[in-house]
Tab-separated table of C-alpha atoms and ligand atoms in Angstrom:
chain	number	residue	atom	x	y	z
A	40	MET	CA	-13.207	-6.317	-30.504
A	41	GLU	CA	-11.825	-3.289	-28.768
A	42	ILE	CA	-13.115	-0.047	-30.234
A	43	LEU	CA	-10.396	2.587	-30.441
A	44	ARG	CA	-11.342	6.130	-29.664
A	45	PRO	CA	-10.102	8.794	-32.016
A	46	GLY	CA	-6.876	10.400	-31.000
A	47	THR	CA	-3.204	10.514	-31.658
A	48	GLY	CA	-2.432	7.092	-30.207
A	49	ASN	CA	-3.649	5.254	-33.273
A	50	GLY	CA	-3.639	1.944	-31.431
A	51	GLN	CA	-0.002	2.092	-30.325
A	52	LYS	CA	0.672	-0.164	-27.397
A	53	ILE	CA	1.718	1.169	-23.965
A	54	TYR	CA	3.422	-0.994	-21.361
A	55	ILE	CA	3.757	0.424	-17.862
A	56	GLU	CA	5.814	-0.941	-14.980
A	57	THR	CA	5.246	0.452	-11.483
A	58	TYR	CA	7.624	0.735	-8.543
A	59	GLY	CA	7.073	2.176	-5.045
A	60	CYS	CA	3.931	3.043	-3.110
A	61	GLN	CA	0.188	2.492	-3.620
A	62	MET	CA	-0.072	6.044	-4.843
A	63	ASN	CA	2.174	5.117	-7.765
A	64	VAL	CA	0.015	2.068	-8.492
A	65	ASN	CA	-2.978	4.346	-8.757
A	66	ASP	CA	-1.065	6.952	-10.789
A	67	SER	CA	-0.222	4.288	-13.382
A	68	GLU	CA	-3.985	3.606	-13.642
A	69	VAL	CA	-4.560	7.347	-14.237
A	70	VAL	CA	-1.835	7.345	-16.903
A	71	VAL	CA	-3.401	4.409	-18.754
A	72	SER	CA	-6.805	6.133	-18.566
A	73	ILE	CA	-5.420	9.368	-20.039
A	74	LEU	CA	-3.654	7.507	-22.862
A	75	LYS	CA	-6.594	5.223	-23.719
A	76	LYS	CA	-8.715	8.296	-24.254
A	77	GLU	CA	-6.124	9.350	-26.824
A	78	GLY	CA	-6.372	6.086	-28.700
A	79	TYR	CA	-3.466	4.191	-27.191
A	80	ARG	CA	-3.866	0.585	-26.076
A	81	HIS	CA	-2.530	-0.948	-22.914
A	82	THR	CA	-0.479	-4.126	-23.044
A	83	GLU	CA	0.910	-6.381	-20.314
A	84	ASN	CA	3.508	-7.790	-22.651
A	85	ILE	CA	6.609	-5.650	-22.709
A	86	SER	CA	7.951	-7.245	-25.888
A	87	GLU	CA	5.000	-5.995	-27.983
A	88	ALA	CA	5.110	-2.423	-26.590
A	89	ASP	CA	5.595	0.668	-28.756
A	90	ILE	CA	6.055	2.756	-25.632
A	91	ILE	CA	7.468	1.623	-22.279
A	92	PHE	CA	6.801	3.684	-19.156
A	93	ILE	CA	8.539	3.101	-15.854
A	94	ASN	CA	6.710	4.735	-12.962
A	95	THR	CA	9.441	5.274	-10.463
A	96	CYS	CA	10.135	5.711	-6.725
A	97	SER	CA	12.834	7.789	-5.010
A	98	ILE	CA	12.013	7.133	-1.371
A	99	ARG	CA	15.260	5.268	-0.627
A	100	ASP	CA	18.452	4.860	-2.602
A	101	ASN	CA	17.871	1.103	-3.104
A	102	ALA	CA	14.526	1.882	-4.826
A	103	GLU	CA	16.393	4.033	-7.356
A	104	GLN	CA	19.160	1.448	-7.815
A	105	ARG	CA	16.571	-1.164	-8.765
A	106	ILE	CA	15.177	1.127	-11.446
A	107	TRP	CA	18.647	1.846	-12.877
A	108	GLY	CA	19.133	-1.912	-13.110
A	109	ARG	CA	15.819	-2.328	-14.894
A	110	LEU	CA	16.711	0.381	-17.395
A	111	ARG	CA	19.803	-1.599	-18.297
A	112	ASP	CA	17.516	-4.624	-19.112
A	113	ILE	CA	15.262	-2.408	-21.227
A	114	LYS	CA	18.163	-1.462	-23.510
A	115	GLN	CA	17.710	-4.907	-25.093
A	116	TYR	CA	14.177	-3.997	-26.256
A	117	LYS	CA	15.387	-0.787	-27.808
A	118	LYS	CA	18.120	-2.687	-29.687
A	119	ASN	CA	15.420	-4.887	-31.237
A	120	ASN	CA	13.056	-1.983	-32.007
A	121	ASN	CA	14.529	1.308	-33.061
A	122	SER	CA	11.322	3.301	-32.779
A	123	LEU	CA	10.561	2.124	-29.229
A	124	ILE	CA	9.912	5.079	-26.873
A	125	VAL	CA	11.016	4.825	-23.241
A	126	GLY	CA	9.555	7.173	-20.624
A	127	ILE	CA	10.536	7.630	-16.967
A	128	ILE	CA	7.630	9.010	-14.975
A	129	GLY	CA	6.957	9.615	-11.278
A	130	CYS	CA	9.220	10.538	-8.414
A	131	MET	CA	12.623	9.738	-9.910
A	132	ALA	CA	11.718	11.739	-13.006
A	133	GLU	CA	10.832	14.686	-10.822
A	134	ARG	CA	13.959	14.364	-8.634
A	135	LEU	CA	16.561	13.956	-11.403
A	136	LYS	CA	14.859	15.838	-14.249
A	137	GLU	CA	17.031	16.226	-17.376
A	138	ASP	CA	19.990	14.579	-15.585
A	139	LEU	CA	18.196	11.278	-16.172
A	140	ILE	CA	18.668	11.666	-19.910
A	141	GLU	CA	22.320	12.667	-19.382
A	142	LYS	CA	22.902	9.535	-17.389
A	143	GLU	CA	20.861	7.194	-19.555
A	144	LYS	CA	20.562	8.058	-23.270
A	145	LEU	CA	17.888	5.372	-23.665
A	146	VAL	CA	15.293	7.648	-22.030
A	147	ASP	CA	13.065	9.667	-24.366
A	148	ILE	CA	10.428	11.072	-22.032
A	149	ILE	CA	10.663	12.463	-18.487
A	150	ALA	CA	7.346	13.273	-16.779
A	151	GLY	CA	6.842	14.202	-13.155
A	152	PRO	CA	3.760	13.171	-11.118
A	153	ASP	CA	1.785	16.325	-12.041
A	154	SER	CA	2.310	16.221	-15.825
A	155	TYR	CA	0.481	13.071	-16.845
A	156	ARG	CA	-2.177	14.955	-18.781
A	157	GLU	CA	0.724	16.169	-20.976
A	158	LEU	CA	1.858	12.650	-21.830
A	159	PRO	CA	0.186	12.540	-25.283
A	160	VAL	CA	2.082	15.714	-26.225
A	161	LEU	CA	5.335	14.372	-24.778
A	162	ILE	CA	4.920	11.149	-26.752
A	163	ARG	CA	4.415	13.111	-29.953
A	164	THR	CA	7.611	15.114	-29.300
A	165	ALA	CA	9.512	11.884	-28.603
A	166	SER	CA	8.130	10.274	-31.798
A	167	ASP	CA	9.582	13.209	-33.717
A	168	GLY	CA	13.004	12.237	-32.358
A	169	SER	CA	13.325	14.917	-29.633
A	170	LYS	CA	13.719	14.382	-25.919
A	171	ALA	CA	10.496	15.329	-24.091
A	172	VAL	CA	10.542	16.660	-20.525
A	173	ASN	CA	7.823	18.024	-18.213
A	174	VAL	CA	8.566	18.106	-14.526
A	175	GLU	CA	6.394	21.028	-13.500
A	176	LEU	CA	4.690	20.576	-10.171
A	177	SER	CA	1.178	21.942	-9.758
A	178	LYS	CA	-0.722	23.457	-6.823
A	179	GLU	CA	-4.079	22.213	-8.140
A	180	GLU	CA	-3.726	19.000	-10.124
A	181	THR	CA	-5.571	16.078	-8.508
A	182	TYR	CA	-6.660	14.249	-11.724
A	183	ALA	CA	-10.079	14.695	-10.086
A	184	GLU	CA	-12.409	13.655	-12.908
A	185	ILE	CA	-10.225	10.960	-14.427
A	186	SER	CA	-11.480	7.398	-13.907
A	187	PRO	CA	-8.392	5.254	-13.430
A	188	VAL	CA	-8.302	2.108	-15.617
A	189	ARG	CA	-8.013	-0.653	-13.027
A	190	LEU	CA	-4.883	-2.621	-13.735
A	191	GLY	CA	-5.133	-4.855	-10.688
A	192	LYS	CA	-6.934	-7.953	-11.837
A	193	ASP	CA	-9.034	-8.938	-8.838
A	194	GLY	CA	-11.979	-6.625	-9.542
A	195	ILE	CA	-12.570	-6.494	-5.781
A	196	SER	CA	-10.252	-3.952	-4.271
A	197	ALA	CA	-9.297	-0.556	-5.679
A	198	PHE	CA	-7.146	2.403	-4.702
A	199	VAL	CA	-8.738	5.818	-4.783
A	200	SER	CA	-6.494	8.893	-4.456
A	201	ILE	CA	-8.089	11.596	-2.326
A	202	MET	CA	-5.198	14.009	-2.241
A	203	ARG	CA	-1.708	14.539	-3.636
A	204	GLY	CA	1.553	15.950	-2.371
A	205	CYS	CA	2.751	16.548	1.138
A	206	ASN	CA	3.449	19.669	3.247
A	207	ASN	CA	5.051	17.999	6.210
A	208	MET	CA	8.720	18.294	5.331
A	209	CYS	CA	9.914	15.400	7.477
A	210	SER	CA	13.634	16.011	7.327
A	211	TYR	CA	14.584	12.632	5.843
A	212	CYS	CA	11.877	12.563	3.160
A	213	VAL	CA	12.081	13.350	-0.515
A	214	VAL	CA	8.324	13.196	-1.139
A	215	PRO	CA	7.561	16.941	-0.668
A	216	TYR	CA	10.165	17.623	-3.395
A	217	THR	CA	8.966	14.930	-5.838
A	218	ARG	CA	5.212	15.242	-5.315
A	219	GLY	CA	4.881	18.896	-4.457
A	220	ARG	CA	2.431	20.727	-2.208
A	221	GLU	CA	-0.546	19.081	-0.611
A	222	ARG	CA	-3.941	19.447	-2.312
A	223	SER	CA	-7.250	17.670	-1.725
A	224	ARG	CA	-9.465	16.270	-4.424
A	225	ASP	CA	-13.108	17.338	-4.814
A	226	PRO	CA	-15.226	14.944	-2.691
A	227	GLU	CA	-17.934	14.770	-5.357
A	228	THR	CA	-15.470	13.240	-7.822
A	229	ILE	CA	-14.221	10.827	-5.158
A	230	LEU	CA	-17.814	9.725	-4.426
A	231	ASN	CA	-18.604	9.385	-8.152
A	232	GLU	CA	-15.595	7.164	-8.651
A	233	ILE	CA	-16.522	5.001	-5.655
A	234	ASN	CA	-20.169	4.685	-6.752
A	235	ASP	CA	-18.905	3.442	-10.140
A	236	LEU	CA	-16.640	0.938	-8.414
A	237	VAL	CA	-19.551	-0.403	-6.364
A	238	SER	CA	-21.742	-0.721	-9.495
A	239	ASN	CA	-18.908	-2.716	-11.052
A	240	GLY	CA	-18.860	-5.173	-8.154
A	241	TYR	CA	-15.913	-3.784	-6.159
A	242	LYS	CA	-15.996	-4.643	-2.432
A	243	GLU	CA	-13.126	-2.620	-1.023
A	244	VAL	CA	-11.609	0.815	-1.534
A	245	THR	CA	-8.420	2.216	-0.003
A	246	LEU	CA	-8.387	5.996	0.163
A	247	LEU	CA	-4.898	7.191	-0.558
A	248	GLY	CA	-2.840	10.191	0.339
A	249	GLN	CA	0.514	11.001	1.863
A	250	ASN	CA	-1.306	12.299	4.928
A	251	VAL	CA	-5.028	11.558	4.626
A	252	ASN	CA	-5.827	13.070	8.017
A	253	SER	CA	-5.116	16.546	6.684
A	254	TYR	CA	-7.599	16.082	3.805
A	255	ASN	CA	-9.654	19.262	3.545
A	256	PHE	CA	-11.736	20.456	0.616
A	257	ASN	CA	-13.452	23.856	0.370
A	258	ASP	CA	-15.987	24.199	-2.461
A	259	ASP	CA	-17.194	27.442	-4.139
A	260	LYS	CA	-20.224	27.609	-1.868
A	261	GLY	CA	-18.122	27.709	1.273
A	262	ASN	CA	-18.760	24.092	2.294
A	263	GLN	CA	-15.841	22.360	3.914
A	264	THR	CA	-15.165	18.612	3.964
A	265	ASP	CA	-12.557	17.247	6.293
A	266	PHE	CA	-11.301	13.654	6.445
A	267	SER	CA	-13.771	12.387	9.030
A	268	GLU	CA	-16.663	13.772	7.009
A	269	LEU	CA	-15.292	12.252	3.806
A	270	LEU	CA	-14.929	8.886	5.539
A	271	ARG	CA	-18.548	8.985	6.666
A	272	ARG	CA	-19.754	9.890	3.169
A	273	VAL	CA	-17.669	7.131	1.535
A	274	ALA	CA	-18.792	4.523	4.114
A	275	SER	CA	-22.434	5.475	3.410
A	276	VAL	CA	-22.135	4.555	-0.250
A	277	SER	CA	-22.783	0.886	0.529
A	278	PRO	CA	-22.606	-1.256	3.688
A	279	GLU	CA	-21.140	-3.999	1.501
A	280	LEU	CA	-18.104	-1.843	0.629
A	281	ARG	CA	-15.080	-2.014	2.925
A	282	VAL	CA	-13.306	1.285	3.411
A	283	ARG	CA	-9.579	1.508	4.255
A	284	PHE	CA	-7.219	4.487	4.184
A	285	SER	CA	-3.510	5.163	4.156
A	286	THR	CA	-1.417	6.919	5.392
A	287	SER	CA	-2.154	8.748	8.623
A	288	HIS	CA	0.188	11.244	10.225
A	289	PRO	CA	0.071	10.980	14.038
A	290	LYS	CA	-0.015	14.789	14.484
A	291	ASP	CA	-3.318	15.027	12.532
A	292	LEU	CA	-5.142	11.930	13.680
A	293	SER	CA	-8.253	13.404	15.272
A	294	ASP	CA	-10.810	11.737	17.551
A	295	GLU	CA	-13.456	12.594	14.902
A	296	VAL	CA	-11.778	10.175	12.508
A	297	LEU	CA	-11.811	7.522	15.227
A	298	TYR	CA	-15.527	8.179	15.923
A	299	ALA	CA	-16.282	7.723	12.225
A	300	MET	CA	-14.403	4.393	12.260
A	301	ARG	CA	-16.370	3.305	15.315
A	302	ASP	CA	-19.731	4.339	13.891
A	303	TYR	CA	-19.453	2.467	10.555
A	304	ASN	CA	-19.046	-1.300	10.509
A	305	ASN	CA	-17.607	-1.162	6.987
A	306	ILE	CA	-14.750	1.227	7.865
A	307	CYS	CA	-11.988	-1.269	8.563
A	308	LYS	CA	-10.606	-1.455	12.064
A	309	SER	CA	-6.999	-0.983	11.079
A	310	ILE	CA	-4.826	2.118	11.261
A	311	HIS	CA	-1.413	2.539	9.731
A	312	LEU	CA	0.250	5.161	11.941
A	313	PRO	CA	3.946	5.632	11.089
A	314	ALA	CA	5.925	6.349	14.263
A	315	GLN	CA	9.376	6.414	12.543
A	316	SER	CA	11.130	6.530	15.949
A	317	GLY	CA	10.346	6.180	19.630
A	318	SER	CA	12.898	8.802	20.756
A	319	ASN	CA	11.921	12.419	21.264
A	320	SER	CA	15.291	13.793	20.201
A	321	VAL	CA	15.214	11.765	16.943
A	322	LEU	CA	11.567	12.753	16.322
A	323	LYS	CA	12.609	16.383	16.691
A	324	LEU	CA	15.519	16.049	14.202
A	325	MET	CA	13.144	14.248	11.852
A	326	ASN	CA	10.761	17.228	12.100
A	327	ARG	CA	7.831	14.914	12.826
A	328	LYS	CA	6.096	17.588	14.987
A	329	TYR	CA	4.944	15.171	17.707
A	330	THR	CA	6.579	13.561	20.735
A	331	ARG	CA	6.563	9.976	21.916
A	332	GLU	CA	3.981	11.034	24.565
A	333	TRP	CA	1.714	12.574	21.903
A	334	TYR	CA	2.017	9.454	19.815
A	335	LEU	CA	1.137	7.206	22.768
A	336	ASP	CA	-1.804	9.483	23.554
A	337	ARG	CA	-3.151	8.868	20.017
A	338	ILE	CA	-2.616	5.117	20.454
A	339	GLY	CA	-4.547	5.355	23.747
A	340	ALA	CA	-7.395	7.138	21.935
A	341	ILE	CA	-7.503	4.439	19.249
A	342	LYS	CA	-7.620	1.670	21.841
A	343	ARG	CA	-10.281	3.465	23.859
A	344	ILE	CA	-12.594	4.386	21.004
A	345	ILE	CA	-12.062	1.296	18.771
A	346	PRO	CA	-10.867	-1.517	21.029
A	347	GLU	CA	-10.801	-4.102	18.242
A	348	CYS	CA	-8.567	-1.941	16.000
A	349	GLU	CA	-5.133	-3.167	14.927
A	350	ILE	CA	-2.267	-0.735	14.515
A	351	SER	CA	0.652	-0.905	12.089
A	352	THR	CA	3.551	1.427	11.524
A	353	ASP	CA	6.674	2.494	9.645
A	354	LEU	CA	10.037	2.648	11.488
A	355	ILE	CA	13.446	3.974	10.450
A	356	ALA	CA	16.636	2.558	11.973
A	357	GLY	CA	19.827	4.587	12.198
A	358	PHE	CA	18.656	8.146	11.478
A	359	CYS	CA	21.284	10.911	11.896
A	360	GLY	CA	22.585	11.147	15.449
A	361	GLU	CA	20.556	8.153	16.642
A	362	THR	CA	22.194	6.766	19.834
A	363	GLU	CA	21.801	3.332	21.369
A	364	GLU	CA	19.442	4.932	23.903
A	365	ASP	CA	17.297	6.379	21.099
A	366	HIS	CA	17.155	3.002	19.404
A	367	LYS	CA	16.035	1.347	22.674
A	368	GLY	CA	13.296	4.039	22.742
A	369	THR	CA	12.048	2.712	19.381
A	370	LEU	CA	12.025	-0.881	20.680
A	371	SER	CA	10.153	0.117	23.854
A	372	LEU	CA	7.625	2.102	21.831
A	373	MET	CA	6.975	-0.975	19.710
A	374	GLU	CA	6.375	-3.057	22.850
A	375	SER	CA	4.029	-0.457	24.348
A	376	VAL	CA	1.883	-0.263	21.226
A	377	GLY	CA	1.997	-3.937	20.279
A	378	TYR	CA	1.958	-3.378	16.496
A	379	SER	CA	0.377	-6.086	14.397
A	380	PHE	CA	2.607	-5.234	11.423
A	381	ALA	CA	5.389	-2.841	10.465
A	382	PHE	CA	7.384	-1.612	7.440
A	383	MET	CA	10.962	-1.266	8.698
A	384	PHE	CA	13.781	0.543	6.946
A	385	LYS	CA	17.387	1.573	7.317
A	386	TYR	CA	17.783	5.329	6.994
A	387	SER	CA	18.859	6.254	3.496
A	388	GLU	CA	20.095	9.810	2.912
A	389	ARG	CA	18.214	11.563	0.101
A	390	PRO	CA	19.978	14.420	-1.654
A	391	GLY	CA	18.394	17.834	-1.134
A	392	THR	CA	16.389	16.938	1.942
A	393	GLN	CA	16.749	18.942	5.198
A	394	ALA	CA	18.528	15.983	6.825
A	395	ALA	CA	21.022	15.665	3.920
A	396	ARG	CA	21.714	19.416	4.084
A	397	ASN	CA	21.915	19.815	7.840
A	398	TYR	CA	22.856	16.558	9.592
A	399	ALA	CA	25.602	14.024	9.159
A	400	ASP	CA	24.539	10.480	8.181
A	401	ASP	CA	26.694	9.350	11.059
A	402	VAL	CA	25.344	5.943	12.106
A	403	PRO	CA	27.703	3.337	10.545
A	404	ASP	CA	26.034	0.937	8.136
A	405	ASP	CA	26.771	-2.130	10.256
A	406	VAL	CA	25.133	-0.443	13.259
A	407	LYS	CA	22.070	0.490	11.151
A	408	THR	CA	21.843	-3.107	9.985
A	409	ARG	CA	22.093	-4.468	13.530
A	410	ARG	CA	19.437	-2.062	14.825
A	411	LEU	CA	17.134	-2.869	11.921
A	412	THR	CA	17.571	-6.583	12.639
A	413	GLU	CA	16.613	-6.015	16.265
A	414	ILE	CA	13.556	-4.081	15.172
A	415	ILE	CA	12.510	-6.817	12.709
A	416	ASN	CA	13.028	-9.595	15.276
A	417	LEU	CA	10.957	-7.750	17.806
A	418	GLN	CA	8.205	-7.067	15.272
A	419	ASN	CA	8.036	-10.750	14.354
A	420	ARG	CA	7.470	-11.519	18.053
A	421	LEU	CA	4.814	-8.793	18.304
A	422	SER	CA	3.029	-9.940	15.130
A	423	LEU	CA	2.914	-13.502	16.492
A	424	ALA	CA	1.602	-12.304	19.845
A	425	SER	CA	-1.024	-10.166	18.081
A	426	ASN	CA	-2.117	-13.118	15.960
A	427	LYS	CA	-2.177	-15.529	18.904
A	428	LYS	CA	-4.684	-13.367	20.749
A	429	ASP	CA	-7.052	-13.851	17.761
A	430	ILE	CA	-7.223	-17.625	18.201
A	431	GLY	CA	-10.805	-18.585	19.066
A	432	LYS	CA	-12.257	-15.368	17.583
A	433	ILE	CA	-14.641	-15.337	14.599
A	434	PHE	CA	-13.938	-12.774	11.853
A	435	GLU	CA	-15.804	-11.647	8.763
A	436	VAL	CA	-13.368	-12.232	5.891
A	437	LEU	CA	-13.464	-10.750	2.408
A	438	VAL	CA	-12.274	-13.544	0.128
A	439	GLU	CA	-9.466	-12.512	-2.240
A	440	GLY	CA	-8.565	-15.800	-3.973
A	441	THR	CA	-6.874	-19.143	-3.537
A	442	SER	CA	-4.060	-19.234	-1.014
A	443	LYS	CA	-0.523	-18.810	-2.417
A	444	LYS	CA	0.637	-21.907	-0.564
A	445	SER	CA	-2.151	-24.376	-1.313
A	446	SER	CA	-4.856	-24.458	-4.003
A	447	SER	CA	-7.238	-26.264	-1.631
A	448	ASP	CA	-7.204	-23.195	0.669
A	449	MET	CA	-8.736	-19.771	0.204
A	450	SER	CA	-7.236	-16.530	1.427
A	451	GLY	CA	-8.728	-13.194	2.369
A	452	ARG	CA	-8.485	-10.426	4.972
A	453	ASN	CA	-10.379	-9.504	8.056
A	454	SER	CA	-11.339	-5.927	8.912
A	455	GLN	CA	-8.076	-5.601	10.881
A	456	ASN	CA	-6.142	-6.206	7.612
A	457	LYS	CA	-4.807	-9.579	8.688
A	458	VAL	CA	-4.510	-12.359	6.088
A	459	VAL	CA	-6.827	-15.260	6.944
A	460	VAL	CA	-6.423	-18.696	5.293
A	461	PHE	CA	-9.097	-21.435	5.436
A	462	ALA	CA	-10.125	-24.631	3.595
A	463	ALA	CA	-11.847	-23.828	0.281
A	464	ASP	CA	-15.542	-24.647	-0.051
A	465	ASN	CA	-16.752	-23.070	-3.325
A	466	GLU	CA	-16.053	-19.431	-2.262
A	467	LYS	CA	-15.480	-16.826	-4.950
A	468	PRO	CA	-13.232	-13.793	-4.704
A	469	GLY	CA	-15.396	-10.980	-3.345
A	470	ASP	CA	-17.545	-13.194	-1.054
A	471	TYR	CA	-17.827	-12.342	2.657
A	472	VAL	CA	-17.486	-15.431	4.870
A	473	TYR	CA	-17.099	-16.029	8.612
A	474	VAL	CA	-13.931	-17.822	9.793
A	475	GLU	CA	-13.085	-19.020	13.266
A	476	ILE	CA	-9.362	-18.746	13.990
A	477	THR	CA	-7.779	-21.988	15.140
A	478	ASP	CA	-4.051	-21.391	14.598
A	479	CYS	CA	-1.567	-18.788	13.329
A	480	THR	CA	1.913	-17.884	12.213
A	481	SER	CA	3.430	-14.423	12.631
A	482	ALA	CA	2.161	-13.516	9.150
A	483	THR	CA	-1.182	-15.365	8.808
A	484	LEU	CA	-4.295	-16.413	10.744
A	485	LEU	CA	-5.500	-19.927	10.007
A	486	GLY	CA	-9.076	-21.008	10.596
A	487	LYS	CA	-12.227	-22.784	9.497
A	488	ARG	CA	-15.444	-21.440	8.020
A	489	VAL	CA	-18.373	-21.152	10.402
A	490	LYS	CA	-21.971	-19.992	10.047
A	491	LYS	CA	-22.943	-16.840	11.868
B	128	5AD	N1	15.166	6.538	4.498
B	128	5AD	C1	14.524	5.466	5.022
B	128	5AD	N2	13.204	5.379	5.080
B	128	5AD	C2	12.455	6.418	4.640
B	128	5AD	N3	11.158	6.588	4.557
B	128	5AD	C3	10.907	7.801	3.994
B	128	5AD	N4	12.047	8.409	3.704
B	128	5AD	C4	13.066	7.549	4.083
B	128	5AD	C5	14.466	7.600	4.050
B	128	5AD	N5	15.117	8.668	3.559
B	128	5AD	C6	10.157	5.665	5.072
B	128	5AD	C7	9.292	6.262	6.179
B	128	5AD	C8	8.005	6.506	5.528
B	128	5AD	C9	7.957	5.341	4.495
B	128	5AD	C10	7.025	5.547	3.361
B	128	5AD	O1	9.279	5.289	4.003
B	128	5AD	O2	9.216	5.298	7.217
B	128	5AD	O3	6.892	6.407	6.402
B	129	SF4	FE1	7.454	12.064	3.696
B	129	SF4	FE2	6.688	12.921	6.115
B	129	SF4	FE3	5.235	13.566	3.956
B	129	SF4	FE4	5.248	11.031	4.845
B	129	SF4	S1	4.461	12.819	6.007
B	129	SF4	S2	5.443	11.746	2.693
B	129	SF4	S3	7.319	10.793	5.600
B	129	SF4	S4	7.324	14.237	4.379
């Protein structure tokens, strides 16, 4: 039987649905942790919920449209249960503030990413029949000492936030407005959380931040911890624990970080390094603060210091003023780097950003679509080429579970973050096994288990 802690929750059931990035996934875990301490219970069944939270994303217009659609579905639940409380939390709450309630009467609570500690108070206000709003951003909040309640079921891999917010002000991006200024979390609390994860059998952590390379924590005694130092400390917790991180900004990716990756076997040999564009004039309008040449220099450093490292990226098609020449620059950059994987998007204008205020969204939608298709087609080719070069190699694979396609196969990842599928032979999720690659698709490596 679950023992309820004293608090205002009184056993009421919270259901939480998460949209958007890994940071949001982790924030939902922080929210559940805060509310459980107050005596609320978490449910995965929306129809038995007393309170529904939607943790939202504003990064592109289609992300917001999906959430509006979902809110229309949720009206049904409110019809059946008059006292049901609906809360919108996260980036869309921060971006739209009270306007959300204007547009959608169903909503009772609006809470931005820095006001989750206030949720118990906001719930109380909403229970009394008032609308409850807190969208204050903070310069300090990192939820440092809160242990997130792990909602992912595998018990193997966990996200650990190491910082919040972003100071980069890329001109297309809404994140600095919805998540506020950058701040780093105390490394001691990060290490405590990771030690707990290891004692609970976790085998992989992904350190999260909008720009992890600018992680920097100064304590009261004048000690400074930068990202390379944090990586070394996290990797030293246990050689059995895989360490990943996301996302890196090319302008801040230092050789020290690459040396840390080289020196520790358990720091995974995979870097997600969003390029966004391969054209210098577009990069300048995007306010990315690096050039194509700088980016390629960083790629050169990765390949020199960690030859076995795979590189993935984010790309935007059809940013303001992007010409055919600029687009070709993106394609040629992709060829030069040989990405193993990419997230690829059409530019979506976000109200209030520098780009929305200063530049015309002047690439017609059909042209954006065509350019995006060319980028996707090229990436499929590059992913296949990257996978083909792995045929014949032997990788250590962390087993995640049975393969989605066949229950007689297991699936896991290698250090390079590629999915590896092989015939099952009594492996359990969390086991490390060696697999020799015999075949591949553009998305998956296929192989057979070997002894090493
Ligand atoms: N339009 C399209 N893509 C965007 N991204 C961020 N803002 C926008 C936007 N307005 C992409 C970037 C970023 C990723 C998380 O989302 O590629 O790296
Ligand atoms: Fe947005 Fe740029 Fe910050 Fe990434 S680095 S969150 S793209 S402003």
